JSON list of C-alpha atoms in Angstrom, two decimals:
[
{"chain": "K", "resi": 8, "resn": "UNK", "atom": "CA", "xyz": [0.00, 0.00, 0.00]},
{"chain": "K", "resi": 9, "resn": "UNK", "atom": "CA", "xyz": [1.31, 3.46, -0.91]},
{"chain": "K", "resi": 10, "resn": "UNK", "atom": "CA", "xyz": [2.10, 5.74, 2.03]},
{"chain": "K", "resi": 11, "resn": "UNK", "atom": "CA", "xyz": [-0.20, 8.76, 1.57]},
{"chain": "K", "resi": 12, "resn": "UNK", "atom": "CA", "xyz": [2.34, 11.05, 3.26]},
{"chain": "K", "resi": 13, "resn": "UNK", "atom": "CA", "xyz": [5.02, 10.45, 0.62]},
{"chain": "K", "resi": 14, "resn": "UNK", "atom": "CA", "xyz": [5.03, 12.89, -2.32]},
{"chain": "K", "resi": 15, "resn": "UNK", "atom": "CA", "xyz": [4.41, 11.21, -5.65]},
{"chain": "K", "resi": 16, "resn": "UNK", "atom": "CA", "xyz": [5.18, 14.14, -7.95]},
{"chain": "K", "resi": 17, "resn": "UNK", "atom": "CA", "xyz": [8.09, 16.49, -8.51]},
{"chain": "K", "resi": 18, "resn": "UNK", "atom": "CA", "xyz": [6.45, 19.67, -7.25]},
{"chain": "K", "resi": 19, "resn": "UNK", "atom": "CA", "xyz": [5.31, 18.15, -3.96]},
{"chain": "K", "resi": 20, "resn": "UNK", "atom": "CA", "xyz": [8.70, 16.60, -3.21]},
{"chain": "K", "resi": 21, "resn": "UNK", "atom": "CA", "xyz": [10.54, 19.80, -4.14]},
{"chain": "K", "resi": 22, "resn": "UNK", "atom": "CA", "xyz": [8.75, 21.65, -1.34]},
{"chain": "K", "resi": 23, "resn": "UNK", "atom": "CA", "xyz": [10.54, 19.40, 1.17]},
{"chain": "K", "resi": 24, "resn": "UNK", "atom": "CA", "xyz": [13.97, 20.43, -0.09]},
{"chain": "K", "resi": 25, "resn": "UNK", "atom": "CA", "xyz": [16.69, 22.69, 1.24]},
{"chain": "K", "resi": 26, "resn": "UNK", "atom": "CA", "xyz": [18.77, 22.91, -1.97]},
{"chain": "K", "resi": 27, "resn": "UNK", "atom": "CA", "xyz": [22.26, 22.87, -0.50]},
{"chain": "K", "resi": 28, "resn": "UNK", "atom": "CA", "xyz": [25.73, 24.16, -1.36]},
{"chain": "K", "resi": 29, "resn": "UNK", "atom": "CA", "xyz": [28.22, 24.05, 1.51]},
{"chain": "K", "resi": 30, "resn": "UNK", "atom": "CA", "xyz": [31.47, 23.00, -0.15]},
{"chain": "K", "resi": 31, "resn": "UNK", "atom": "CA", "xyz": [34.37, 25.22, 0.97]},
{"chain": "K", "resi": 32, "resn": "UNK", "atom": "CA", "xyz": [35.40, 26.13, -2.57]},
{"chain": "K", "resi": 33, "resn": "UNK", "atom": "CA", "xyz": [31.97, 27.49, -3.54]},
{"chain": "K", "resi": 34, "resn": "UNK", "atom": "CA", "xyz": [31.96, 30.95, -5.14]},
{"chain": "K", "resi": 35, "resn": "UNK", "atom": "CA", "xyz": [29.38, 33.71, -5.32]},
{"chain": "K", "resi": 36, "resn": "UNK", "atom": "CA", "xyz": [28.67, 32.64, -8.89]},
{"chain": "K", "resi": 37, "resn": "UNK", "atom": "CA", "xyz": [27.98, 29.11, -7.65]},
{"chain": "K", "resi": 38, "resn": "UNK", "atom": "CA", "xyz": [25.51, 30.47, -5.10]},
{"chain": "K", "resi": 39, "resn": "UNK", "atom": "CA", "xyz": [23.75, 32.52, -7.77]},
{"chain": "K", "resi": 40, "resn": "UNK", "atom": "CA", "xyz": [23.44, 29.38, -9.89]},
{"chain": "K", "resi": 41, "resn": "UNK", "atom": "CA", "xyz": [22.14, 27.44, -6.87]},
{"chain": "K", "resi": 42, "resn": "UNK", "atom": "CA", "xyz": [19.40, 30.02, -6.30]},
{"chain": "K", "resi": 43, "resn": "UNK", "atom": "CA", "xyz": [18.43, 30.08, -9.97]},
{"chain": "K", "resi": 44, "resn": "UNK", "atom": "CA", "xyz": [18.25, 26.29, -10.09]},
{"chain": "K", "resi": 45, "resn": "UNK", "atom": "CA", "xyz": [16.39, 26.08, -6.79]},
{"chain": "K", "resi": 46, "resn": "UNK", "atom": "CA", "xyz": [13.77, 28.58, -7.91]},
{"chain": "K", "resi": 47, "resn": "UNK", "atom": "CA", "xyz": [13.30, 26.70, -11.18]},
{"chain": "K", "resi": 48, "resn": "UNK", "atom": "CA", "xyz": [12.90, 23.40, -9.33]},
{"chain": "K", "resi": 49, "resn": "UNK", "atom": "CA", "xyz": [10.44, 24.88, -6.84]},
{"chain": "K", "resi": 50, "resn": "UNK", "atom": "CA", "xyz": [12.39, 23.99, -3.69]},
{"chain": "K", "resi": 51, "resn": "UNK", "atom": "CA", "xyz": [11.53, 25.36, -0.26]},
{"chain": "K", "resi": 52, "resn": "UNK", "atom": "CA", "xyz": [14.92, 26.98, 0.34]},
{"chain": "K", "resi": 53, "resn": "UNK", "atom": "CA", "xyz": [18.57, 27.17, -0.52]},
{"chain": "K", "resi": 54, "resn": "UNK", "atom": "CA", "xyz": [21.14, 26.44, 2.19]},
{"chain": "K", "resi": 55, "resn": "UNK", "atom": "CA", "xyz": [24.48, 28.23, 1.90]},
{"chain": "K", "resi": 56, "resn": "UNK", "atom": "CA", "xyz": [27.51, 29.06, 4.02]},
{"chain": "K", "resi": 57, "resn": "UNK", "atom": "CA", "xyz": [27.17, 32.08, 6.34]},
{"chain": "K", "resi": 58, "resn": "UNK", "atom": "CA", "xyz": [29.39, 34.32, 4.22]},
{"chain": "K", "resi": 59, "resn": "UNK", "atom": "CA", "xyz": [26.99, 33.88, 1.29]},
{"chain": "K", "resi": 60, "resn": "UNK", "atom": "CA", "xyz": [23.72, 34.60, 3.10]},
{"chain": "K", "resi": 61, "resn": "UNK", "atom": "CA", "xyz": [23.35, 38.21, 1.98]},
{"chain": "K", "resi": 62, "resn": "UNK", "atom": "CA", "xyz": [24.25, 37.27, -1.60]},
{"chain": "K", "resi": 63, "resn": "UNK", "atom": "CA", "xyz": [21.73, 34.41, -1.60]},
{"chain": "K", "resi": 64, "resn": "UNK", "atom": "CA", "xyz": [19.01, 36.66, -0.17]},
{"chain": "K", "resi": 65, "resn": "UNK", "atom": "CA", "xyz": [19.66, 39.24, -2.87]},
{"chain": "K", "resi": 66, "resn": "UNK", "atom": "CA", "xyz": [19.72, 36.59, -5.59]},
{"chain": "K", "resi": 67, "resn": "UNK", "atom": "CA", "xyz": [16.55, 34.92, -4.30]},
{"chain": "K", "resi": 68, "resn": "UNK", "atom": "CA", "xyz": [14.56, 38.14, -4.27]},
{"chain": "K", "resi": 69, "resn": "UNK", "atom": "CA", "xyz": [11.88, 36.54, -2.13]},
{"chain": "K", "resi": 70, "resn": "UNK", "atom": "CA", "xyz": [11.34, 33.60, -4.48]},
{"chain": "K", "resi": 71, "resn": "UNK", "atom": "CA", "xyz": [12.47, 31.07, -1.88]},
{"chain": "K", "resi": 72, "resn": "UNK", "atom": "CA", "xyz": [13.76, 30.97, 1.69]},
{"chain": "K", "resi": 73, "resn": "UNK", "atom": "CA", "xyz": [17.44, 31.19, 2.57]},
{"chain": "K", "resi": 74, "resn": "UNK", "atom": "CA", "xyz": [18.97, 28.88, 5.18]},
{"chain": "K", "resi": 75, "resn": "UNK", "atom": "CA", "xyz": [22.51, 28.76, 6.50]},
{"chain": "K", "resi": 76, "resn": "UNK", "atom": "CA", "xyz": [24.65, 26.83, 8.98]},
{"chain": "K", "resi": 77, "resn": "UNK", "atom": "CA", "xyz": [26.23, 27.64, 12.34]},
{"chain": "K", "resi": 78, "resn": "UNK", "atom": "CA", "xyz": [29.17, 26.02, 14.13]},
{"chain": "K", "resi": 79, "resn": "UNK", "atom": "CA", "xyz": [29.57, 23.99, 10.96]},
{"chain": "K", "resi": 80, "resn": "UNK", "atom": "CA", "xyz": [30.63, 21.27, 10.47]},
{"chain": "K", "resi": 81, "resn": "UNK", "atom": "CA", "xyz": [32.34, 20.27, 13.74]},
{"chain": "K", "resi": 82, "resn": "UNK", "atom": "CA", "xyz": [30.18, 21.97, 16.37]},
{"chain": "K", "resi": 83, "resn": "UNK", "atom": "CA", "xyz": [33.40, 22.64, 18.29]},
{"chain": "K", "resi": 84, "resn": "UNK", "atom": "CA", "xyz": [32.82, 26.34, 18.84]},
{"chain": "K", "resi": 85, "resn": "UNK", "atom": "CA", "xyz": [32.08, 28.23, 22.04]},
{"chain": "K", "resi": 86, "resn": "UNK", "atom": "CA", "xyz": [28.37, 28.86, 22.45]},
{"chain": "K", "resi": 87, "resn": "UNK", "atom": "CA", "xyz": [29.01, 32.61, 22.31]},
{"chain": "K", "resi": 88, "resn": "UNK", "atom": "CA", "xyz": [30.69, 32.22, 18.93]},
{"chain": "K", "resi": 89, "resn": "UNK", "atom": "CA", "xyz": [27.83, 30.12, 17.58]},
{"chain": "K", "resi": 90, "resn": "UNK", "atom": "CA", "xyz": [25.32, 32.67, 18.84]},
{"chain": "K", "resi": 91, "resn": "UNK", "atom": "CA", "xyz": [27.23, 35.54, 17.24]},
{"chain": "K", "resi": 92, "resn": "UNK", "atom": "CA", "xyz": [27.48, 33.67, 13.95]},
{"chain": "K", "resi": 93, "resn": "UNK", "atom": "CA", "xyz": [23.76, 32.93, 13.99]},
{"chain": "K", "resi": 94, "resn": "UNK", "atom": "CA", "xyz": [22.89, 36.53, 14.87]},
{"chain": "K", "resi": 95, "resn": "UNK", "atom": "CA", "xyz": [25.00, 37.81, 11.97]},
{"chain": "K", "resi": 96, "resn": "UNK", "atom": "CA", "xyz": [23.30, 35.40, 9.57]},
{"chain": "K", "resi": 97, "resn": "UNK", "atom": "CA", "xyz": [19.88, 36.60, 10.68]},
{"chain": "K", "resi": 98, "resn": "UNK", "atom": "CA", "xyz": [21.03, 40.21, 10.25]},
{"chain": "K", "resi": 99, "resn": "UNK", "atom": "CA", "xyz": [22.14, 39.29, 6.73]},
{"chain": "K", "resi": 100, "resn": "UNK", "atom": "CA", "xyz": [18.65, 37.97, 5.98]},
{"chain": "K", "resi": 101, "resn": "UNK", "atom": "CA", "xyz": [18.70, 34.25, 6.78]},
{"chain": "K", "resi": 102, "resn": "UNK", "atom": "CA", "xyz": [15.27, 32.72, 7.34]},
{"chain": "K", "resi": 103, "resn": "UNK", "atom": "CA", "xyz": [16.64, 29.53, 8.90]},
{"chain": "K", "resi": 104, "resn": "UNK", "atom": "CA", "xyz": [19.79, 28.53, 10.80]},
{"chain": "K", "resi": 105, "resn": "UNK", "atom": "CA", "xyz": [21.07, 24.95, 11.02]},
{"chain": "K", "resi": 106, "resn": "UNK", "atom": "CA", "xyz": [23.43, 24.68, 14.02]},
{"chain": "K", "resi": 107, "resn": "UNK", "atom": "CA", "xyz": [25.72, 21.79, 14.93]},
{"chain": "K", "resi": 108, "resn": "UNK", "atom": "CA", "xyz": [25.75, 20.53, 18.50]},
{"chain": "K", "resi": 109, "resn": "UNK", "atom": "CA", "xyz": [28.95, 19.67, 20.36]},
{"chain": "K", "resi": 110, "resn": "UNK", "atom": "CA", "xyz": [29.09, 16.00, 19.40]},
{"chain": "K", "resi": 111, "resn": "UNK", "atom": "CA", "xyz": [31.78, 15.29, 21.99]},
{"chain": "K", "resi": 112, "resn": "UNK", "atom": "CA", "xyz": [29.58, 16.63, 24.76]},
{"chain": "K", "resi": 113, "resn": "UNK", "atom": "CA", "xyz": [26.78, 14.35, 23.58]},
{"chain": "K", "resi": 114, "resn": "UNK", "atom": "CA", "xyz": [29.09, 11.32, 23.45]},
{"chain": "K", "resi": 115, "resn": "UNK", "atom": "CA", "xyz": [30.21, 12.10, 27.01]},
{"chain": "K", "resi": 116, "resn": "UNK", "atom": "CA", "xyz": [26.62, 12.26, 28.22]},
{"chain": "K", "resi": 117, "resn": "UNK", "atom": "CA", "xyz": [26.71, 16.02, 28.74]},
{"chain": "K", "resi": 118, "resn": "UNK", "atom": "CA", "xyz": [23.26, 16.75, 27.43]},
{"chain": "K", "resi": 119, "resn": "UNK", "atom": "CA", "xyz": [22.84, 19.63, 29.88]},
{"chain": "K", "resi": 120, "resn": "UNK", "atom": "CA", "xyz": [25.73, 21.29, 28.03]},
{"chain": "K", "resi": 121, "resn": "UNK", "atom": "CA", "xyz": [24.19, 20.39, 24.68]},
{"chain": "K", "resi": 122, "resn": "UNK", "atom": "CA", "xyz": [20.91, 21.99, 25.75]},
{"chain": "K", "resi": 123, "resn": "UNK", "atom": "CA", "xyz": [22.68, 25.13, 27.00]},
{"chain": "K", "resi": 124, "resn": "UNK", "atom": "CA", "xyz": [24.58, 25.41, 23.70]},
{"chain": "K", "resi": 125, "resn": "UNK", "atom": "CA", "xyz": [21.37, 25.17, 21.69]},
{"chain": "K", "resi": 126, "resn": "UNK", "atom": "CA", "xyz": [19.61, 27.64, 23.98]},
{"chain": "K", "resi": 127, "resn": "UNK", "atom": "CA", "xyz": [22.38, 30.19, 23.43]},
{"chain": "K", "resi": 128, "resn": "UNK", "atom": "CA", "xyz": [21.84, 30.03, 19.68]},
{"chain": "K", "resi": 129, "resn": "UNK", "atom": "CA", "xyz": [18.07, 30.06, 20.09]},
{"chain": "K", "resi": 130, "resn": "UNK", "atom": "CA", "xyz": [18.42, 33.33, 22.02]},
{"chain": "K", "resi": 131, "resn": "UNK", "atom": "CA", "xyz": [20.21, 34.80, 19.00]},
{"chain": "K", "resi": 132, "resn": "UNK", "atom": "CA", "xyz": [17.68, 33.52, 16.46]},
{"chain": "K", "resi": 133, "resn": "UNK", "atom": "CA", "xyz": [14.31, 35.30, 16.73]},
{"chain": "K", "resi": 134, "resn": "UNK", "atom": "CA", "xyz": [11.20, 33.19, 17.15]},
{"chain": "K", "resi": 135, "resn": "UNK", "atom": "CA", "xyz": [10.01, 34.09, 13.65]},
{"chain": "K", "resi": 136, "resn": "UNK", "atom": "CA", "xyz": [13.13, 32.41, 12.24]},
{"chain": "K", "resi": 137, "resn": "UNK", "atom": "CA", "xyz": [13.65, 28.65, 12.13]},
{"chain": "K", "resi": 138, "resn": "UNK", "atom": "CA", "xyz": [16.37, 26.99, 14.20]},
{"chain": "K", "resi": 139, "resn": "UNK", "atom": "CA", "xyz": [17.40, 23.48, 13.19]},
{"chain": "K", "resi": 140, "resn": "UNK", "atom": "CA", "xyz": [19.74, 21.40, 15.35]},
{"chain": "K", "resi": 141, "resn": "UNK", "atom": "CA", "xyz": [22.17, 19.02, 13.65]},
{"chain": "K", "resi": 142, "resn": "UNK", "atom": "CA", "xyz": [22.83, 16.08, 15.97]},
{"chain": "K", "resi": 143, "resn": "UNK", "atom": "CA", "xyz": [25.13, 14.04, 13.67]},
{"chain": "K", "resi": 144, "resn": "UNK", "atom": "CA", "xyz": [22.98, 10.97, 14.21]},
{"chain": "K", "resi": 145, "resn": "UNK", "atom": "CA", "xyz": [25.37, 8.49, 12.59]},
{"chain": "K", "resi": 146, "resn": "UNK", "atom": "CA", "xyz": [27.92, 9.25, 15.31]},
{"chain": "K", "resi": 147, "resn": "UNK", "atom": "CA", "xyz": [25.42, 8.67, 18.14]},
{"chain": "K", "resi": 148, "resn": "UNK", "atom": "CA", "xyz": [23.83, 5.62, 19.74]},
{"chain": "K", "resi": 149, "resn": "UNK", "atom": "CA", "xyz": [20.06, 5.33, 19.78]},
{"chain": "K", "resi": 150, "resn": "UNK", "atom": "CA", "xyz": [20.00, 6.47, 23.40]},
{"chain": "K", "resi": 151, "resn": "UNK", "atom": "CA", "xyz": [22.12, 9.49, 22.51]},
{"chain": "K", "resi": 152, "resn": "UNK", "atom": "CA", "xyz": [19.89, 10.35, 19.54]},
{"chain": "K", "resi": 153, "resn": "UNK", "atom": "CA", "xyz": [16.85, 10.40, 21.81]},
{"chain": "K", "resi": 154, "resn": "UNK", "atom": "CA", "xyz": [18.65, 12.52, 24.40]},
{"chain": "K", "resi": 155, "resn": "UNK", "atom": "CA", "xyz": [19.90, 14.96, 21.77]},
{"chain": "K", "resi": 156, "resn": "UNK", "atom": "CA", "xyz": [16.39, 15.37, 20.36]},
{"chain": "K", "resi": 157, "resn": "UNK", "atom": "CA", "xyz": [15.01, 16.02, 23.83]},
{"chain": "K", "resi": 158, "resn": "UNK", "atom": "CA", "xyz": [17.72, 18.60, 24.50]},
{"chain": "K", "resi": 159, "resn": "UNK", "atom": "CA", "xyz": [16.87, 20.37, 21.25]},
{"chain": "K", "resi": 160, "resn": "UNK", "atom": "CA", "xyz": [13.19, 20.46, 22.12]},
{"chain": "K", "resi": 161, "resn": "UNK", "atom": "CA", "xyz": [13.85, 21.71, 25.66]},
{"chain": "K", "resi": 162, "resn": "UNK", "atom": "CA", "xyz": [16.08, 24.48, 24.29]},
{"chain": "K", "resi": 163, "resn": "UNK", "atom": "CA", "xyz": [13.38, 25.74, 21.94]},
{"chain": "K", "resi": 164, "resn": "UNK", "atom": "CA", "xyz": [14.56, 24.44, 18.58]},
{"chain": "K", "resi": 165, "resn": "UNK", "atom": "CA", "xyz": [12.14, 24.11, 15.67]},
{"chain": "K", "resi": 166, "resn": "UNK", "atom": "CA", "xyz": [13.77, 21.11, 13.94]},
{"chain": "K", "resi": 167, "resn": "UNK", "atom": "CA", "xyz": [16.22, 18.33, 14.59]},
{"chain": "K", "resi": 168, "resn": "UNK", "atom": "CA", "xyz": [18.46, 17.37, 11.70]},
{"chain": "K", "resi": 169, "resn": "UNK", "atom": "CA", "xyz": [20.38, 14.17, 11.13]},
{"chain": "K", "resi": 170, "resn": "UNK", "atom": "CA", "xyz": [23.73, 15.19, 9.74]},
{"chain": "K", "resi": 171, "resn": "UNK", "atom": "CA", "xyz": [26.18, 17.74, 8.42]},
{"chain": "K", "resi": 172, "resn": "UNK", "atom": "CA", "xyz": [27.00, 15.52, 5.46]},
{"chain": "K", "resi": 173, "resn": "UNK", "atom": "CA", "xyz": [30.69, 15.94, 6.30]},
{"chain": "K", "resi": 174, "resn": "UNK", "atom": "CA", "xyz": [31.19, 13.55, 9.23]},
{"chain": "K", "resi": 175, "resn": "UNK", "atom": "CA", "xyz": [33.09, 10.29, 8.52]},
{"chain": "K", "resi": 176, "resn": "UNK", "atom": "CA", "xyz": [30.44, 8.28, 10.39]},
{"chain": "K", "resi": 177, "resn": "UNK", "atom": "CA", "xyz": [28.00, 8.89, 7.55]},
{"chain": "K", "resi": 178, "resn": "UNK", "atom": "CA", "xyz": [24.76, 10.70, 6.89]},
{"chain": "K", "resi": 179, "resn": "UNK", "atom": "CA", "xyz": [21.06, 10.13, 7.36]},
{"chain": "K", "resi": 180, "resn": "UNK", "atom": "CA", "xyz": [19.52, 6.70, 7.86]},
{"chain": "K", "resi": 181, "resn": "UNK", "atom": "CA", "xyz": [15.91, 5.60, 7.86]},
{"chain": "K", "resi": 182, "resn": "UNK", "atom": "CA", "xyz": [16.38, 4.19, 11.35]},
{"chain": "K", "resi": 183, "resn": "UNK", "atom": "CA", "xyz": [17.68, 7.48, 12.75]},
{"chain": "K", "resi": 184, "resn": "UNK", "atom": "CA", "xyz": [14.86, 9.45, 11.15]},
{"chain": "K", "resi": 185, "resn": "UNK", "atom": "CA", "xyz": [12.29, 7.03, 12.55]},
{"chain": "K", "resi": 186, "resn": "UNK", "atom": "CA", "xyz": [13.81, 7.35, 16.02]},
{"chain": "K", "resi": 187, "resn": "UNK", "atom": "CA", "xyz": [13.93, 11.14, 15.84]},
{"chain": "K", "resi": 188, "resn": "UNK", "atom": "CA", "xyz": [10.33, 11.26, 14.65]},
{"chain": "K", "resi": 189, "resn": "UNK", "atom": "CA", "xyz": [9.23, 8.91, 17.44]},
{"chain": "K", "resi": 190, "resn": "UNK", "atom": "CA", "xyz": [10.93, 11.19, 19.98]},
{"chain": "K", "resi": 191, "resn": "UNK", "atom": "CA", "xyz": [9.89, 14.69, 18.87]},
{"chain": "K", "resi": 192, "resn": "UNK", "atom": "CA", "xyz": [7.85, 14.28, 15.69]},
{"chain": "K", "resi": 193, "resn": "UNK", "atom": "CA", "xyz": [4.69, 16.35, 15.59]},
{"chain": "K", "resi": 194, "resn": "UNK", "atom": "CA", "xyz": [6.31, 18.96, 17.85]},
{"chain": "K", "resi": 195, "resn": "UNK", "atom": "CA", "xyz": [9.57, 19.54, 15.97]},
{"chain": "K", "resi": 196, "resn": "UNK", "atom": "CA", "xyz": [10.32, 19.14, 12.31]},
{"chain": "K", "resi": 197, "resn": "UNK", "atom": "CA", "xyz": [12.71, 16.39, 11.20]},
{"chain": "K", "resi": 198, "resn": "UNK", "atom": "CA", "xyz": [15.34, 17.11, 8.55]},
{"chain": "K", "resi": 199, "resn": "UNK", "atom": "CA", "xyz": [17.19, 14.28, 6.82]},
{"chain": "K", "resi": 200, "resn": "UNK", "atom": "CA", "xyz": [20.47, 15.24, 5.18]},
{"chain": "K", "resi": 201, "resn": "UNK", "atom": "CA", "xyz": [23.66, 13.56, 4.13]},
{"chain": "K", "resi": 202, "resn": "UNK", "atom": "CA", "xyz": [23.59, 10.77, 1.58]},
{"chain": "K", "resi": 203, "resn": "UNK", "atom": "CA", "xyz": [20.02, 11.34, 0.35]},
{"chain": "K", "resi": 204, "resn": "UNK", "atom": "CA", "xyz": [20.86, 11.04, -3.33]},
{"chain": "K", "resi": 205, "resn": "UNK", "atom": "CA", "xyz": [18.05, 9.18, -5.10]},
{"chain": "K", "resi": 206, "resn": "UNK", "atom": "CA", "xyz": [14.29, 9.47, -5.36]},
{"chain": "K", "resi": 207, "resn": "UNK", "atom": "CA", "xyz": [13.98, 6.21, -3.45]},
{"chain": "K", "resi": 208, "resn": "UNK", "atom": "CA", "xyz": [16.19, 7.64, -0.68]},
{"chain": "K", "resi": 209, "resn": "UNK", "atom": "CA", "xyz": [14.11, 10.81, -0.45]},
{"chain": "K", "resi": 210, "resn": "UNK", "atom": "CA", "xyz": [10.78, 9.01, -0.36]},
{"chain": "K", "resi": 211, "resn": "UNK", "atom": "CA", "xyz": [12.07, 6.54, 2.25]},
{"chain": "K", "resi": 212, "resn": "UNK", "atom": "CA", "xyz": [13.17, 9.40, 4.52]},
{"chain": "K", "resi": 213, "resn": "UNK", "atom": "CA", "xyz": [9.78, 11.10, 4.24]},
{"chain": "K", "resi": 214, "resn": "UNK", "atom": "CA", "xyz": [7.99, 7.82, 4.93]},
{"chain": "K", "resi": 215, "resn": "UNK", "atom": "CA", "xyz": [10.18, 7.47, 8.05]},
{"chain": "K", "resi": 216, "resn": "UNK", "atom": "CA", "xyz": [9.08, 10.89, 9.31]},
{"chain": "K", "resi": 217, "resn": "UNK", "atom": "CA", "xyz": [11.27, 13.52, 7.64]},
{"chain": "K", "resi": 218, "resn": "UNK", "atom": "CA", "xyz": [9.54, 16.83, 7.05]},
{"chain": "K", "resi": 219, "resn": "UNK", "atom": "CA", "xyz": [12.51, 18.44, 5.29]},
{"chain": "K", "resi": 220, "resn": "UNK", "atom": "CA", "xyz": [15.36, 17.12, 3.14]},
{"chain": "K", "resi": 221, "resn": "UNK", "atom": "CA", "xyz": [18.84, 18.54, 2.65]},
{"chain": "K", "resi": 222, "resn": "UNK", "atom": "CA", "xyz": [19.93, 17.78, -0.92]},
{"chain": "K", "resi": 223, "resn": "UNK", "atom": "CA", "xyz": [22.76, 18.95, -3.13]},
{"chain": "K", "resi": 224, "resn": "UNK", "atom": "CA", "xyz": [21.79, 16.84, -6.16]},
{"chain": "K", "resi": 225, "resn": "UNK", "atom": "CA", "xyz": [18.16, 17.99, -6.12]},
{"chain": "K", "resi": 226, "resn": "UNK", "atom": "CA", "xyz": [17.67, 18.00, -9.86]},
{"chain": "K", "resi": 227, "resn": "UNK", "atom": "CA", "xyz": [18.88, 14.42, -10.21]},
{"chain": "K", "resi": 228, "resn": "UNK", "atom": "CA", "xyz": [16.65, 13.26, -7.34]},
{"chain": "K", "resi": 229, "resn": "UNK", "atom": "CA", "xyz": [13.57, 14.90, -8.86]},
{"chain": "K", "resi": 230, "resn": "UNK", "atom": "CA", "xyz": [14.48, 13.44, -12.26]},
{"chain": "K", "resi": 231, "resn": "UNK", "atom": "CA", "xyz": [13.71, 10.06, -10.73]},
{"chain": "K", "resi": 232, "resn": "UNK", "atom": "CA", "xyz": [10.03, 10.82, -11.30]},
{"chain": "K", "resi": 233, "resn": "UNK", "atom": "CA", "xyz": [10.72, 10.97, -15.03]},
{"chain": "K", "resi": 234, "resn": "UNK", "atom": "CA", "xyz": [12.71, 7.74, -14.94]},
{"chain": "K", "resi": 235, "resn": "UNK", "atom": "CA", "xyz": [10.26, 5.75, -12.83]},
{"chain": "K", "resi": 236, "resn": "UNK", "atom": "CA", "xyz": [12.66, 5.69, -9.88]},
{"chain": "K", "resi": 237, "resn": "UNK", "atom": "CA", "xyz": [16.31, 6.46, -9.24]},
{"chain": "K", "resi": 238, "resn": "UNK", "atom": "CA", "xyz": [18.47, 3.47, -8.40]},
{"chain": "K", "resi": 239, "resn": "UNK", "atom": "CA", "xyz": [21.81, 5.08, -9.25]},
{"chain": "K", "resi": 240, "resn": "UNK", "atom": "CA", "xyz": [22.98, 7.82, -6.93]},
{"chain": "K", "resi": 241, "resn": "UNK", "atom": "CA", "xyz": [23.84, 11.09, -8.70]},
{"chain": "K", "resi": 242, "resn": "UNK", "atom": "CA", "xyz": [26.93, 12.97, -7.73]},
{"chain": "K", "resi": 243, "resn": "UNK", "atom": "CA", "xyz": [26.23, 15.66, -5.15]},
{"chain": "K", "resi": 244, "resn": "UNK", "atom": "CA", "xyz": [28.15, 18.91, -4.91]},
{"chain": "K", "resi": 245, "resn": "UNK", "atom": "CA", "xyz": [29.31, 18.32, -1.33]},
{"chain": "K", "resi": 246, "resn": "UNK", "atom": "CA", "xyz": [28.67, 15.96, 1.57]},
{"chain": "K", "resi": 247, "resn": "UNK", "atom": "CA", "xyz": [24.96, 16.13, 0.87]}
]
C-alpha cells in the first residue's frame, strides 16, 4: 500500500527540499546558480555558508527561503561564537539557521551542556526564524539520539536534523529518522540530510518521518520521477 504522506510528484517533493551548497570552494557565482536552479525546481529553500547569506538573499529576491549553517561542520565552537554567527546570519537575511551541537559533549553524556549550547543560539535567532539542530545521528547511539532530540526540544529548537553531510560516520539513515520522529515528531520538524541522493532515498526518509530534506543533487533526485525511480545515486556537490 502506498504511504499517503510520501510525495508522488516532482512539485510536492521539491517543497521538502533545502537545496544545499556548503562545499568550501563554492563561489558567489555558484551560489547565484544554486538560487536560480532552486527557484526553477520549486524547492523550499537554498542552504548556503554564512558568508553567502546576503548574496543568496539578494539573488533569491523573495522567491524562496534562505537557510545557513552555524558552528559547521564540527560543532566545536564556544556557544558565544555560535550565537554571534547565527545573529550575523539573521542580520544578513537568513530565514533559517542549522546549528551543529557539540558531538563530543553528547558522546560524554553532557546533554545539559548540549541543551545550553542550543539555547544560546536560540536566544540569537528570533522566534520568527527557524532553528534546526544538527545532531550528527550516525555518530550517536540510539539512546544518545533520543537525548539529543530532547535537549533540542527543551532548548526551543524548531527542527532536529540528522547530519552535516561531512562527518566520517556517515549521513542520514531511515532508522535514525524514525527514532527522531518517534521522539519529537509532531512537535519539531525532522530534517534528513547527508547521503540522500536518489528518489527512493528521499521518499524513504519522508515515509520514516522527515519533514525536510537537505539535498545537493536535487535535480537528479527529482528526475527520478521521469525515470520511474532512481536506483543510481547522482553525484552531489558536497557531503549532501
